[in-house]
PDB file of C-alpha atoms in Angstrom:
ATOM      1  CA  MET W   1       0.000   0.000   0.000  1.00 49.00           C
ATOM      2  CA  GLY W   2       0.975   3.586   0.328  1.00 47.00           C
ATOM      3  CA  SER W   3       0.785   4.645  -3.292  1.00 49.00           C
ATOM      4  CA  ASN W   4      -0.922   7.970  -3.913  1.00 66.00           C
ATOM      5  CA  LYS W   5      -2.075   6.938  -7.370  1.00 86.00           C
ATOM      6  CA  LYS W   6      -4.838   4.366  -7.485  1.00 95.00           C
ATOM      7  CA  LEU W   7      -5.184   1.853 -10.280  1.00 98.00           C
ATOM      8  CA  LYS W   8      -8.392   2.411 -12.237  1.00 98.00           C
ATOM      9  CA  LEU W   9     -10.367  -0.823 -12.460  1.00 97.00           C
ATOM     10  CA  ALA W  10     -13.406  -1.850 -14.415  1.00 98.00           C
ATOM     11  CA  VAL W  11     -15.181  -5.023 -13.343  1.00 98.00           C
ATOM     12  CA  LEU W  12     -17.238  -7.103 -15.785  1.00 98.00           C
ATOM     13  CA  ALA W  13     -19.712  -9.545 -14.263  1.00 97.00           C
ATOM     14  CA  SER W  14     -22.693 -11.576 -15.408  1.00 97.00           C
ATOM     15  CA  GLY W  15     -23.974 -12.896 -12.088  1.00 95.00           C
ATOM     16  CA  GLY W  16     -24.177 -12.235  -8.373  1.00 95.00           C
ATOM     17  CA  GLY W  17     -20.821 -10.532  -8.045  1.00 95.00           C
ATOM     18  CA  THR W  18     -19.288 -12.027  -4.881  1.00 95.00           C
ATOM     19  CA  ASN W  19     -15.766 -11.466  -6.210  1.00 96.00           C
ATOM     20  CA  LEU W  20     -16.789  -7.920  -7.102  1.00 97.00           C
ATOM     21  CA  GLN W  21     -17.933  -7.449  -3.510  1.00 97.00           C
ATOM     22  CA  SER W  22     -14.595  -8.635  -2.102  1.00 96.00           C
ATOM     23  CA  ILE W  23     -12.798  -6.101  -4.325  1.00 97.00           C
ATOM     24  CA  ILE W  24     -15.234  -3.337  -3.306  1.00 97.00           C
ATOM     25  CA  ASP W  25     -14.680  -4.160   0.367  1.00 96.00           C
ATOM     26  CA  GLN W  26     -10.895  -3.985   0.104  1.00 96.00           C
ATOM     27  CA  CYS W  27     -11.021  -0.751  -1.874  1.00 96.00           C
ATOM     28  CA  GLN W  28     -13.254   0.767   0.795  1.00 95.00           C
ATOM     29  CA  ARG W  29     -10.958  -0.428   3.603  1.00 95.00           C
ATOM     30  CA  GLY W  30      -7.960   1.112   1.869  1.00 93.00           C
ATOM     31  CA  THR W  31      -6.143  -2.232   1.647  1.00 94.00           C
ATOM     32  CA  LEU W  32      -6.150  -2.113  -2.144  1.00 96.00           C
ATOM     33  CA  ASP W  33      -4.472   0.670  -4.125  1.00 97.00           C
ATOM     34  CA  ALA W  34      -7.266   0.714  -6.681  1.00 97.00           C
ATOM     35  CA  GLU W  35     -10.631   2.247  -7.423  1.00 97.00           C
ATOM     36  CA  ILE W  36     -13.490   0.733  -9.391  1.00 98.00           C
ATOM     37  CA  THR W  37     -14.522   3.326 -11.944  1.00 97.00           C
ATOM     38  CA  LEU W  38     -17.131   1.193 -13.712  1.00 98.00           C
ATOM     39  CA  VAL W  39     -19.024  -2.084 -13.362  1.00 98.00           C
ATOM     40  CA  ILE W  40     -20.479  -3.550 -16.552  1.00 98.00           C
ATOM     41  CA  SER W  41     -22.803  -6.514 -16.920  1.00 98.00           C
ATOM     42  CA  ASN W  42     -24.202  -8.145 -20.033  1.00 97.00           C
ATOM     43  CA  ASN W  43     -27.122  -9.349 -17.904  1.00 96.00           C
ATOM     44  CA  PRO W  44     -29.710  -6.742 -16.854  1.00 96.00           C
ATOM     45  CA  GLY W  45     -30.681  -8.850 -13.831  1.00 95.00           C
ATOM     46  CA  ALA W  46     -27.158  -9.342 -12.515  1.00 96.00           C
ATOM     47  CA  GLY W  47     -26.698  -8.976  -8.782  1.00 96.00           C
ATOM     48  CA  ALA W  48     -23.332  -7.368  -9.511  1.00 97.00           C
ATOM     49  CA  LEU W  49     -25.097  -4.246 -10.775  1.00 97.00           C
ATOM     50  CA  GLU W  50     -27.024  -3.992  -7.520  1.00 97.00           C
ATOM     51  CA  ARG W  51     -23.830  -4.402  -5.496  1.00 97.00           C
ATOM     52  CA  ALA W  52     -22.209  -1.600  -7.497  1.00 98.00           C
ATOM     53  CA  GLU W  53     -25.256   0.626  -7.047  1.00 97.00           C
ATOM     54  CA  GLN W  54     -25.250   0.070  -3.285  1.00 97.00           C
ATOM     55  CA  ALA W  55     -21.563   0.996  -3.152  1.00 97.00           C
ATOM     56  CA  GLY W  56     -22.099   4.157  -5.192  1.00 97.00           C
ATOM     57  CA  ILE W  57     -20.058   2.851  -8.115  1.00 98.00           C
ATOM     58  CA  ASN W  58     -20.842   3.824 -11.695  1.00 97.00           C
ATOM     59  CA  ASN W  59     -22.476   0.841 -13.402  1.00 98.00           C
ATOM     60  CA  THR W  60     -24.251  -0.061 -16.616  1.00 98.00           C
ATOM     61  CA  CYS W  61     -25.741  -2.984 -18.507  1.00 98.00           C
ATOM     62  CA  ILE W  62     -24.596  -3.584 -22.070  1.00 98.00           C
ATOM     63  CA  ASN W  63     -26.814  -6.455 -23.178  1.00 97.00           C
ATOM     64  CA  HIS W  64     -24.982  -8.713 -25.637  1.00 96.00           C
ATOM     65  CA  ARG W  65     -28.325  -9.813 -27.104  1.00 95.00           C
ATOM     66  CA  GLU W  66     -28.721  -6.367 -28.648  1.00 97.00           C
ATOM     67  CA  PHE W  67     -25.646  -6.776 -30.864  1.00 96.00           C
ATOM     68  CA  LYS W  68     -25.251  -8.704 -34.102  1.00 96.00           C
ATOM     69  CA  SER W  69     -21.778 -10.044 -33.338  1.00 95.00           C
ATOM     70  CA  ARG W  70     -19.377 -10.653 -30.474  1.00 94.00           C
ATOM     71  CA  GLU W  71     -17.039  -8.016 -31.910  1.00 96.00           C
ATOM     72  CA  GLU W  72     -19.745  -5.327 -32.005  1.00 97.00           C
ATOM     73  CA  PHE W  73     -20.603  -6.056 -28.380  1.00 97.00           C
ATOM     74  CA  ASP W  74     -16.945  -5.930 -27.367  1.00 97.00           C
ATOM     75  CA  LEU W  75     -16.426  -2.618 -29.174  1.00 97.00           C
ATOM     76  CA  ALA W  76     -19.305  -1.113 -27.185  1.00 98.00           C
ATOM     77  CA  VAL W  77     -17.792  -2.395 -23.924  1.00 98.00           C
ATOM     78  CA  VAL W  78     -14.336  -1.110 -24.879  1.00 98.00           C
ATOM     79  CA  ALA W  79     -15.758   2.343 -25.641  1.00 98.00           C
ATOM     80  CA  ALA W  80     -17.390   2.475 -22.197  1.00 98.00           C
ATOM     81  CA  LEU W  81     -14.152   1.375 -20.511  1.00 98.00           C
ATOM     82  CA  GLN W  82     -12.025   3.897 -22.364  1.00 97.00           C
ATOM     83  CA  GLU W  83     -14.353   6.709 -21.319  1.00 97.00           C
ATOM     84  CA  THR W  84     -13.535   5.997 -17.672  1.00 96.00           C
ATOM     85  CA  GLY W  85      -9.786   5.699 -18.227  1.00 96.00           C
ATOM     86  CA  THR W  86      -9.750   2.027 -17.255  1.00 98.00           C
ATOM     87  CA  GLU W  87      -6.251   0.634 -16.699  1.00 98.00           C
ATOM     88  CA  LEU W  88      -7.102  -2.950 -15.728  1.00 98.00           C
ATOM     89  CA  VAL W  89     -10.173  -4.988 -16.723  1.00 98.00           C
ATOM     90  CA  VAL W  90     -11.248  -7.520 -14.105  1.00 98.00           C
ATOM     91  CA  LEU W  91     -13.594 -10.319 -15.158  1.00 98.00           C
ATOM     92  CA  ALA W  92     -15.635 -11.590 -12.222  1.00 96.00           C
ATOM     93  CA  GLY W  93     -17.989 -14.286 -13.415  1.00 94.00           C
ATOM     94  CA  PHE W  94     -18.296 -12.663 -16.838  1.00 96.00           C
ATOM     95  CA  MET W  95     -19.831 -15.363 -19.029  1.00 93.00           C
ATOM     96  CA  ARG W  96     -18.555 -14.132 -22.370  1.00 93.00           C
ATOM     97  CA  ILE W  97     -15.499 -15.072 -24.438  1.00 92.00           C
ATOM     98  CA  ILE W  98     -13.395 -11.966 -25.043  1.00 94.00           C
ATOM     99  CA  SER W  99     -12.647 -11.257 -28.712  1.00 94.00           C
ATOM    100  CA  LYS W 100      -9.469  -9.991 -30.334  1.00 95.00           C
ATOM    101  CA  VAL W 101     -10.827  -6.444 -30.685  1.00 95.00           C
ATOM    102  CA  PHE W 102     -11.185  -6.281 -26.886  1.00 97.00           C
ATOM    103  CA  LEU W 103      -7.730  -7.751 -26.238  1.00 96.00           C
ATOM    104  CA  HIS W 104      -6.148  -5.378 -28.756  1.00 96.00           C
ATOM    105  CA  ALA W 105      -7.539  -2.414 -26.825  1.00 97.00           C
ATOM    106  CA  PHE W 106      -6.399  -3.781 -23.442  1.00 97.00           C
ATOM    107  CA  SER W 107      -3.355  -5.909 -24.198  1.00 94.00           C
ATOM    108  CA  HIS W 108      -2.158  -7.803 -21.085  1.00 96.00           C
ATOM    109  CA  ARG W 109      -4.661  -5.781 -19.048  1.00 97.00           C
ATOM    110  CA  VAL W 110      -7.591  -8.214 -18.849  1.00 98.00           C
ATOM    111  CA  ILE W 111      -7.614 -10.771 -16.021  1.00 98.00           C
ATOM    112  CA  ASN W 112     -10.007 -13.520 -15.015  1.00 97.00           C
ATOM    113  CA  ILE W 113     -10.503 -15.888 -12.083  1.00 97.00           C
ATOM    114  CA  HIS W 114     -11.469 -19.505 -12.647  1.00 97.00           C
ATOM    115  CA  PRO W 115     -12.565 -21.941  -9.893  1.00 97.00           C
ATOM    116  CA  ALA W 116     -10.127 -24.732 -10.821  1.00 98.00           C
ATOM    117  CA  LEU W 117      -6.391 -25.356 -10.987  1.00 98.00           C
ATOM    118  CA  LEU W 118      -5.775 -24.617 -14.649  1.00 98.00           C
ATOM    119  CA  PRO W 119      -4.934 -26.115 -17.046  1.00 97.00           C
ATOM    120  CA  ALA W 120      -7.118 -28.792 -15.417  1.00 97.00           C
ATOM    121  CA  PHE W 121     -10.882 -28.405 -15.769  1.00 98.00           C
ATOM    122  CA  PRO W 122     -11.456 -25.312 -17.905  1.00 96.00           C
ATOM    123  CA  GLY W 123     -14.986 -24.232 -18.782  1.00 94.00           C
ATOM    124  CA  LEU W 124     -18.098 -24.819 -16.683  1.00 94.00           C
ATOM    125  CA  HIS W 125     -19.183 -27.196 -13.870  1.00 96.00           C
ATOM    126  CA  VAL W 126     -15.588 -27.571 -12.733  1.00 97.00           C
ATOM    127  CA  GLN W 127     -16.322 -28.721  -9.167  1.00 97.00           C
ATOM    128  CA  GLN W 128     -18.443 -31.564 -10.534  1.00 97.00           C
ATOM    129  CA  LYS W 129     -15.658 -32.467 -12.978  1.00 98.00           C
ATOM    130  CA  ALA W 130     -13.023 -32.517 -10.216  1.00 98.00           C
ATOM    131  CA  LEU W 131     -15.175 -34.725  -7.991  1.00 98.00           C
ATOM    132  CA  GLU W 132     -16.038 -37.123 -10.809  1.00 97.00           C
ATOM    133  CA  TYR W 133     -12.384 -37.372 -11.830  1.00 98.00           C
ATOM    134  CA  GLY W 134     -11.350 -38.226  -8.265  1.00 98.00           C
ATOM    135  CA  ALA W 135      -8.924 -35.316  -7.901  1.00 98.00           C
ATOM    136  CA  LYS W 136      -7.426 -34.845  -4.432  1.00 98.00           C
ATOM    137  CA  PHE W 137      -6.931 -31.099  -4.778  1.00 98.00           C
ATOM    138  CA  ALA W 138      -8.923 -28.281  -6.354  1.00 98.00           C
ATOM    139  CA  GLY W 139      -8.588 -24.524  -6.196  1.00 98.00           C
ATOM    140  CA  CYS W 140      -8.728 -21.355  -8.228  1.00 98.00           C
ATOM    141  CA  THR W 141      -6.587 -19.608 -10.810  1.00 98.00           C
ATOM    142  CA  VAL W 142      -6.122 -15.956 -11.720  1.00 98.00           C
ATOM    143  CA  HIS W 143      -4.914 -15.662 -15.292  1.00 98.00           C
ATOM    144  CA  LEU W 144      -4.489 -13.239 -18.136  1.00 98.00           C
ATOM    145  CA  VAL W 145      -7.198 -13.471 -20.782  1.00 97.00           C
ATOM    146  CA  ASP W 146      -6.031 -14.487 -24.236  1.00 94.00           C
ATOM    147  CA  GLY W 147      -9.268 -15.104 -26.124  1.00 87.00           C
ATOM    148  CA  GLY W 148      -9.531 -18.821 -25.391  1.00 90.00           C
ATOM    149  CA  VAL W 149     -11.607 -20.549 -22.718  1.00 92.00           C
ATOM    150  CA  ASP W 150      -9.481 -20.266 -19.558  1.00 94.00           C
ATOM    151  CA  THR W 151      -6.256 -20.664 -21.547  1.00 96.00           C
ATOM    152  CA  GLY W 152      -4.327 -17.471 -20.685  1.00 97.00           C
ATOM    153  CA  PRO W 153      -1.013 -17.271 -18.802  1.00 98.00           C
ATOM    154  CA  ILE W 154      -1.375 -18.060 -15.094  1.00 98.00           C
ATOM    155  CA  ILE W 155      -0.657 -15.307 -12.554  1.00 98.00           C
ATOM    156  CA  ALA W 156      -1.592 -16.957  -9.246  1.00 98.00           C
ATOM    157  CA  GLN W 157      -3.291 -20.062  -7.885  1.00 98.00           C
ATOM    158  CA  ALA W 158      -4.732 -21.186  -4.551  1.00 97.00           C
ATOM    159  CA  VAL W 159      -5.097 -24.849  -3.622  1.00 97.00           C
ATOM    160  CA  VAL W 160      -7.746 -26.514  -1.436  1.00 98.00           C
ATOM    161  CA  PRO W 161      -8.103 -30.194  -0.531  1.00 97.00           C
ATOM    162  CA  ILE W 162     -10.978 -32.303  -1.790  1.00 98.00           C
ATOM    163  CA  PHE W 163     -12.573 -34.469   0.904  1.00 97.00           C
ATOM    164  CA  ALA W 164     -14.369 -37.767   0.423  1.00 95.00           C
ATOM    165  CA  ASP W 165     -17.663 -36.315   1.649  1.00 97.00           C
ATOM    166  CA  ASP W 166     -17.493 -33.159  -0.491  1.00 98.00           C
ATOM    167  CA  SER W 167     -20.386 -32.088  -2.670  1.00 97.00           C
ATOM    168  CA  GLU W 168     -20.195 -29.563  -5.479  1.00 97.00           C
ATOM    169  CA  GLU W 169     -21.564 -26.972  -3.050  1.00 97.00           C
ATOM    170  CA  THR W 170     -19.096 -27.594  -0.208  1.00 98.00           C
ATOM    171  CA  LEU W 171     -16.134 -27.676  -2.589  1.00 98.00           C
ATOM    172  CA  ALA W 172     -17.295 -24.531  -4.390  1.00 97.00           C
ATOM    173  CA  ALA W 173     -17.639 -22.695  -1.061  1.00 97.00           C
ATOM    174  CA  ARG W 174     -14.101 -23.673  -0.022  1.00 97.00           C
ATOM    175  CA  ILE W 175     -12.720 -22.494  -3.354  1.00 98.00           C
ATOM    176  CA  LEU W 176     -14.715 -19.239  -3.293  1.00 97.00           C
ATOM    177  CA  GLU W 177     -13.156 -18.312   0.046  1.00 97.00           C
ATOM    178  CA  GLN W 178      -9.734 -18.476  -1.609  1.00 97.00           C
ATOM    179  CA  GLU W 179     -10.934 -16.574  -4.683  1.00 97.00           C
ATOM    180  CA  HIS W 180     -11.792 -13.649  -2.427  1.00 96.00           C
ATOM    181  CA  LYS W 181      -8.208 -13.673  -1.134  1.00 96.00           C
ATOM    182  CA  ILE W 182      -6.115 -14.067  -4.258  1.00 97.00           C
ATOM    183  CA  TYR W 183      -8.054 -11.894  -6.715  1.00 98.00           C
ATOM    184  CA  PRO W 184      -7.577  -8.663  -4.724  1.00 97.00           C
ATOM    185  CA  GLN W 185      -3.935  -9.655  -4.145  1.00 97.00           C
ATOM    186  CA  VAL W 186      -3.296  -9.973  -7.884  1.00 98.00           C
ATOM    187  CA  ILE W 187      -4.961  -6.596  -8.464  1.00 98.00           C
ATOM    188  CA  GLN W 188      -2.665  -5.102  -5.824  1.00 97.00           C
ATOM    189  CA  TRP W 189       0.373  -6.532  -7.627  1.00 97.00           C
ATOM    190  CA  PHE W 190      -0.815  -4.812 -10.806  1.00 98.00           C
ATOM    191  CA  ALA W 191      -1.284  -1.568  -8.839  1.00 97.00           C
ATOM    192  CA  GLU W 192       2.308  -1.857  -7.617  1.00 97.00           C
ATOM    193  CA  GLY W 193       3.604  -2.581 -11.127  1.00 96.00           C
ATOM    194  CA  ARG W 194       5.043  -5.925 -10.028  1.00 96.00           C
ATOM    195  CA  VAL W 195       3.445  -8.215 -12.628  1.00 97.00           C
ATOM    196  CA  LEU W 196       6.104  -9.207 -15.178  1.00 97.00           C
ATOM    197  CA  ILE W 197       4.829 -10.974 -18.301  1.00 96.00           C
ATOM    198  CA  ASN W 198       7.058 -12.959 -20.659  1.00 94.00           C
ATOM    199  CA  LYS W 199       4.894 -14.965 -23.060  1.00 91.00           C
ATOM    200  CA  ARG W 200       3.307 -17.703 -20.892  1.00 94.00           C
ATOM    201  CA  GLN W 201       5.515 -17.005 -17.892  1.00 96.00           C
ATOM    202  CA  VAL W 202       4.176 -14.500 -15.381  1.00 97.00           C
ATOM    203  CA  GLN W 203       6.376 -13.528 -12.434  1.00 96.00           C
ATOM    204  CA  ILE W 204       5.780 -11.244  -9.473  1.00 96.00           C
ATOM    205  CA  GLU W 205       8.722  -8.925  -8.922  1.00 95.00           C
ATOM    206  CA  ASN W 206      10.262  -9.554  -5.486  1.00 92.00           C
ATOM    207  CA  GLY W 207       7.732 -12.322  -4.886  1.00 90.00           C
ATOM    208  CA  LYS W 208       8.378 -14.791  -2.071  1.00 88.00           C
ATOM    209  CA  LYS W 209       8.849 -18.531  -2.506  1.00 88.00           C
ATOM    210  CA  ILE W 210       6.447 -20.881  -0.737  1.00 85.00           C
ATOM    211  CA  ALA W 211       7.854 -23.526   1.585  1.00 79.00           C
ATOM    212  CA  ALA W 212       4.832 -25.767   2.109  1.00 84.00           C
ATOM    213  CA  THR W 213       4.190 -29.052   0.310  1.00 88.00           C
ATOM    214  CA  LEU W 214       0.626 -30.363   0.187  1.00 92.00           C
ATOM    215  CA  ILE W 215      -0.203 -34.073   0.256  1.00 93.00           C
ATOM    216  CA  ASN W 216      -3.751 -35.435   0.329  1.00 95.00           C
ATOM    217  CA  PRO W 217      -4.352 -37.896   1.965  1.00 92.00           C
ATOM    218  CA  PRO W 218      -1.508 -37.061   4.326  1.00 90.00           C
ATOM    219  CA  VAL W 219       1.538 -39.320   4.481  1.00 88.00           C
ATOM    220  CA  GLN W 220       1.576 -41.583   7.531  1.00 82.00           C
ATOM    221  CA  GLN W 221       4.556 -40.835   9.746  1.00 69.00           C
TER     222      GLN W 221
END
């Protein structure tokens, strides 16, 4: 913290906006050197718009159904973002694939969070997929957006164990708790100018190494 200049964020969301709320909360507490200048949803009934309204944040719905192509929709979103001077675009449950025209306007400045340990389980219903596959760990991934489905370079990941009695709901709740921790942290790294991108390799300048090793089920001593 401590920077006088705040990173200008725009958050794009299609649903309830719990990750948006965690970012709003940290901005309001002053633990994030950023300000949300605009919240956009493609869904007029999105709870994210209501969260933004309650927080006094500028928000709008740009309904993708009103556009003939993905590119036309993206150009309208880009125009709205550029009007607010957006520096980083944060996708928070935004259920649209970003096109090249969007990525050209915000190169290496669009990030997304996905509730799985990429490259495993991209797409939808990932908790169900992890449980059906018999995975022992799950988690979430913050990554740069590259136009594919959850294929962009990985910035940060959080890992949670999968238990034998887990349901999709219990696993999703455990992952969501970690999403609310790592997404604001990644935004803070961008605010501090510490995110270094070299093709698929993303490093955090002066980042610490982790010492822990995770084993599930635990090794018997």
